[in-house]
Amino acid sequence: MAGITDLPFRRLVAGFGAGLVVSEMVASQEMVQAKPGMRERAELGFGEADTAVQLAGREAHWMAEAARMVEANGARVIDINMGCPAKKVTSASGAGASGSALMKDPDHALSLIEAVVAAVDVPVTLKTRLGWDDAMRNAPALARRAEAAGVRMITIHGRTRCQFYKGQADWAAIRAVTAAVRIPVVANGDICSAGDARRALDLSGADGVMIGRGVQGRPWLLAEVASALYGTPRPDRPQGAAFADMAGAHYDAALSFYGTELGARVVRKHLGWYMEVAGTPPPLRREVLTAGPAEVPRLLTAALSAPVRVAA
């Protein structure tokens, strides 16, 4: 998730025991050419265990070059994004009609997949949606072609691009993809608890789940769901002072990673989500979100020290 799953947050999520974390979507051409604005994403966590780097783009040359670059720097998995619905990504006047716009041109999409697979030795995975719209639900056909091209795993968000994030993800519709391929399929969309994950797996027939927005404010959630589903060690959900300490450490890590001014802005949304989870009173919440960096750690102690209210 662009602007959310940066390295400080991924390290926090991984520290609770998540099976796999994925970098922010990175534009392939901009990465290779190191254009301004990419500095904050330059440290993608190369070489860290259980991390995938997600690439987006529309030109096979740049996708392949970016894939070679991240592999050479130690990436463990390369994920190709063909699911982002944002207008600035899918518009021809934006990032070059990439992301989920590629589902409208499966032949071209396949050429990008083939270029990336041929360029690297590490596993290549694919993230898509059900299709562009209800008239073009072509995820099963694209999945079959991706599997034949060498993709090792496919994640499907249970909406079309034109649905954006409206309504409820259609986990049952993902079953057509699981039936079409032999490689692992991962269900995604609206999974916010272990119960959601079980239902998504039952309805989709998928081999696993990917959690996106559900982890906002709850970095322990992925490990908690894995424990409920597969019996892996259950993480200690931080409560009270431990929750405040966790959020404070995340705040410090963001300021160290980005610099004080930018880091304080970037991490502010995470502080808001933590306070939503903790049920922080609105006046104290506003104080935290408007305070300067020197005051935030002290205020977090007051804002997050009450028991966490989030349901299991």
XYZ file of C-alpha atoms in Angstrom:
312
model
C 0.000 0.000 0.000
C 1.669 3.150 -1.252
C 2.465 5.570 1.537
C 1.722 2.970 4.217
C 3.849 -0.156 3.874
C 7.186 1.611 4.030
C 10.227 -0.044 5.578
C 9.602 1.107 9.192
C 6.040 -0.263 9.120
C 7.015 -3.503 7.376
C 9.708 -4.122 9.978
C 7.128 -3.613 12.703
C 4.640 -6.015 11.081
C 7.350 -8.598 10.400
C 8.511 -8.324 14.009
C 5.192 -9.758 15.176
C 5.705 -12.816 12.961
C 4.034 -12.129 9.590
C 4.794 -14.744 6.954
C 5.475 -12.269 4.141
C 5.452 -8.485 3.832
C 5.396 -6.565 0.559
C 6.975 -3.199 -0.239
C 5.086 -0.186 -1.422
C 4.334 -0.312 -5.134
C 7.369 1.153 -6.919
C 7.285 2.534 -10.470
C 9.844 0.546 -12.441
C 11.129 3.251 -14.810
C 11.423 5.849 -12.065
C 13.350 3.402 -9.911
C 15.855 2.589 -12.641
C 16.307 6.230 -13.572
C 16.307 7.338 -9.900
C 14.005 10.273 -10.555
C 13.352 12.828 -7.782
C 10.756 11.634 -5.305
C 12.072 8.086 -5.140
C 14.529 8.727 -2.292
C 12.045 7.866 0.419
C 11.447 4.461 -1.207
C 15.073 3.739 -2.019
C 15.590 1.574 1.046
C 13.220 -1.265 0.192
C 14.525 -3.703 2.751
C 16.771 -5.581 0.357
C 18.096 -8.739 1.917
C 15.603 -8.810 4.772
C 13.868 -12.121 5.243
C 10.278 -12.637 4.089
C 10.085 -9.440 2.047
C 8.800 -8.958 -1.488
C 9.377 -5.876 -3.643
C 6.377 -4.852 -5.732
C 6.960 -3.306 -9.151
C 4.563 -1.475 -11.433
C 4.934 -0.253 -14.982
C 3.831 -0.615 -18.573
C 7.057 -1.117 -20.520
C 8.747 -4.495 -20.565
C 12.228 -2.985 -20.753
C 11.837 -0.946 -17.571
C 10.061 -3.734 -15.711
C 12.891 -6.138 -16.524
C 15.590 -3.620 -15.626
C 13.939 -2.805 -12.311
C 13.549 -6.511 -11.563
C 17.249 -7.091 -12.205
C 18.107 -4.147 -9.985
C 16.085 -5.293 -6.988
C 17.260 -8.886 -7.365
C 20.888 -7.740 -7.458
C 20.284 -5.814 -4.250
C 18.944 -8.869 -2.438
C 15.168 -8.918 -2.961
C 13.726 -12.336 -2.081
C 10.538 -12.090 -4.181
C 9.393 -9.759 -6.970
C 5.677 -9.011 -7.131
C 4.115 -7.477 -10.249
C 1.268 -5.054 -9.569
C -1.651 -5.354 -11.957
C -4.266 -4.531 -9.353
C -3.857 -0.915 -8.263
C -7.099 0.958 -9.120
C -5.844 4.526 -8.532
C -6.612 6.887 -11.406
C -3.090 8.311 -11.436
C -1.805 4.759 -12.030
C -4.414 3.492 -14.482
C -4.785 6.697 -16.520
C -2.762 7.040 -19.711
C -2.013 10.605 -18.620
C -0.733 9.399 -15.260
C 1.751 6.581 -14.768
C 1.233 5.194 -18.235
C -1.887 3.024 -17.864
C -0.346 0.510 -15.515
C -1.759 -1.258 -12.434
C -5.199 -2.738 -13.035
C -5.451 -0.992 -16.426
C -3.264 -3.804 -17.745
C -6.186 -6.197 -17.302
C -7.771 -4.460 -20.296
C -4.811 -5.565 -22.430
C -3.917 -9.114 -21.376
C -1.504 -9.655 -24.275
C 0.542 -6.653 -23.190
C 0.228 -7.677 -19.552
C 1.667 -11.066 -20.454
C 4.632 -9.447 -22.200
C 5.514 -7.649 -18.956
C 5.212 -10.852 -16.946
C 7.413 -12.743 -19.398
C 10.033 -9.974 -19.325
C 10.269 -9.968 -15.532
C 10.351 -13.756 -15.215
C 13.102 -13.976 -17.838
C 15.142 -11.254 -16.141
C 15.511 -12.810 -12.680
C 16.015 -16.061 -10.821
C 14.011 -15.188 -7.685
C 10.309 -16.099 -7.559
C 7.957 -13.751 -9.402
C 4.398 -13.297 -8.147
C 1.409 -11.364 -9.502
C -1.288 -9.211 -7.880
C -4.500 -8.490 -9.800
C -8.190 -7.849 -9.334
C -11.131 -9.831 -10.701
C -10.995 -7.727 -13.851
C -11.435 -4.190 -15.080
C -15.217 -4.123 -14.622
C -18.135 -6.553 -14.477
C -18.077 -6.919 -18.263
C -14.376 -7.849 -18.191
C -13.765 -10.319 -15.367
C -10.758 -11.949 -16.964
C -8.662 -12.830 -13.916
C -8.889 -16.628 -14.518
C -7.641 -16.332 -18.098
C -4.831 -13.974 -17.113
C -3.893 -16.264 -14.226
C -3.567 -19.262 -16.552
C -1.304 -17.319 -18.885
C 0.740 -15.973 -15.990
C 1.237 -19.473 -14.620
C 2.420 -20.686 -18.029
C 4.858 -17.762 -18.161
C 6.458 -18.772 -14.866
C 4.628 -16.797 -12.183
C 4.824 -18.711 -8.899
C 1.848 -17.283 -6.977
C -1.143 -15.045 -7.710
C -3.003 -12.728 -5.326
C -6.531 -11.690 -6.284
C -8.410 -8.767 -4.749
C -12.093 -9.683 -4.789
C -13.262 -6.581 -6.652
C -12.976 -5.231 -10.162
C -10.987 -2.080 -10.779
C -14.130 -0.052 -11.356
C -15.451 -1.058 -7.930
C -12.382 0.528 -6.322
C -13.044 -0.275 -2.616
C -16.825 0.027 -2.669
C -19.141 -2.648 -1.364
C -17.823 -5.970 -0.100
C -15.013 -7.996 -1.654
C -16.420 -11.014 -3.515
C -14.314 -13.836 -2.124
C -16.444 -16.472 -3.877
C -15.559 -14.986 -7.279
C -11.896 -15.754 -6.611
C -12.721 -19.484 -6.819
C -12.733 -19.257 -10.617
C -9.046 -18.323 -10.423
C -8.143 -21.103 -7.985
C -9.835 -23.563 -10.334
C -7.905 -22.235 -13.324
C -4.341 -22.719 -12.037
C -2.185 -25.118 -10.040
C 0.059 -22.513 -8.418
C -0.945 -21.001 -5.050
C -3.701 -18.389 -5.106
C -4.050 -15.828 -2.322
C -7.354 -14.110 -1.513
C -7.355 -10.395 -0.706
C -9.884 -7.714 0.164
C -11.780 -6.836 3.376
C -9.955 -9.387 5.524
C -9.796 -7.803 8.969
C -9.914 -10.767 11.352
C -9.272 -14.483 11.626
C -12.982 -15.044 11.014
C -12.827 -13.048 7.795
C -9.788 -15.055 6.724
C -11.552 -18.375 7.317
C -14.585 -17.273 5.314
C -12.405 -15.945 2.507
C -10.538 -19.249 2.288
C -13.762 -21.283 2.392
C -15.482 -19.237 -0.305
C -12.486 -18.774 -2.606
C -10.720 -22.103 -2.262
C -7.516 -20.058 -2.026
C -4.315 -21.264 -0.424
C -3.792 -18.209 1.775
C -4.875 -14.650 2.450
C -3.276 -11.236 2.030
C -4.267 -8.499 4.451
C -3.977 -4.865 3.429
C -6.084 -2.126 5.011
C -7.028 -4.391 7.925
C -3.527 -4.095 9.351
C -3.755 -0.313 9.707
C -3.342 0.389 13.407
C -2.922 -3.331 14.131
C 0.521 -4.469 12.969
C 0.116 -7.703 14.911
C -2.921 -8.788 12.856
C -1.150 -10.852 10.192
C 0.618 -12.982 12.787
C -2.590 -13.250 14.808
C -4.536 -14.550 11.794
C -1.763 -16.988 10.901
C -1.837 -18.314 14.456
C -5.596 -18.854 14.338
C -5.516 -20.548 10.944
C -2.288 -22.511 11.002
C -1.232 -22.799 14.634
C 1.866 -20.619 14.362
C 2.998 -18.822 17.538
C 0.416 -16.286 18.656
C 1.856 -12.772 18.948
C 1.533 -10.758 22.110
C -0.980 -8.032 21.309
C 0.400 -4.897 22.979
C -1.858 -3.342 25.585
C -1.665 -0.158 27.587
C 1.879 1.046 28.095
C 3.204 -1.651 25.745
C 0.982 -0.280 22.960
C 2.264 3.239 23.604
C 5.844 1.952 23.575
C 5.259 0.178 20.255
C 3.755 3.286 18.648
C 6.562 5.434 20.044
C 9.189 3.114 18.594
C 7.413 3.265 15.214
C 7.388 7.061 15.425
C 11.112 7.178 16.183
C 11.869 4.725 13.358
C 9.945 6.854 10.850
C 11.766 10.029 11.876
C 15.102 8.240 11.617
C 14.214 6.791 8.204
C 12.784 9.929 6.556
C 14.244 12.739 8.633
C 12.326 14.618 11.303
C 10.121 16.886 9.179
C 9.053 14.378 6.525
C 8.928 11.486 8.967
C 6.546 13.310 11.281
C 4.150 13.849 8.374
C 4.416 10.322 6.997
C 3.834 8.546 10.301
C 0.933 10.768 11.394
C -1.655 8.561 9.713
C -0.340 5.537 11.611
C -0.695 7.406 14.892
C -4.300 8.178 13.949
C -5.004 4.492 13.321
C -3.376 3.485 16.596
C -5.593 5.956 18.435
C -8.686 4.619 16.649
C -7.805 1.150 17.879
C -7.180 2.394 21.416
C -10.308 4.569 21.553
C -8.376 7.738 22.311
C -10.694 10.669 23.183
C -11.009 13.185 20.309
C -9.398 16.140 22.134
C -6.287 14.120 22.987
C -6.239 12.647 19.483
C -6.188 16.145 17.966
C -3.416 17.160 20.343
C -1.246 14.233 19.280
C -1.799 14.838 15.572
C -0.960 18.529 15.781
C 1.946 18.352 18.228
C 5.577 18.842 17.285
C 7.990 15.891 17.219
C 9.396 16.686 20.654
C 5.941 16.410 22.273
C 4.480 13.402 20.438
C 6.198 10.599 22.449
C 4.932 12.001 25.756
C 1.406 12.443 24.414
C 1.335 8.921 22.986
C 1.772 7.530 26.472
C -1.446 9.234 27.571
C -3.263 8.533 24.289
C -2.556 4.799 24.051
C -2.075 3.582 27.610
C -5.696 2.484 28.082
C -6.488 -1.147 27.156
C -6.877 -1.700 23.423
C -10.558 -2.002 22.453
C -10.183 -3.867 19.159
C -12.199 -7.076 18.963
C -10.552 -10.425 18.388
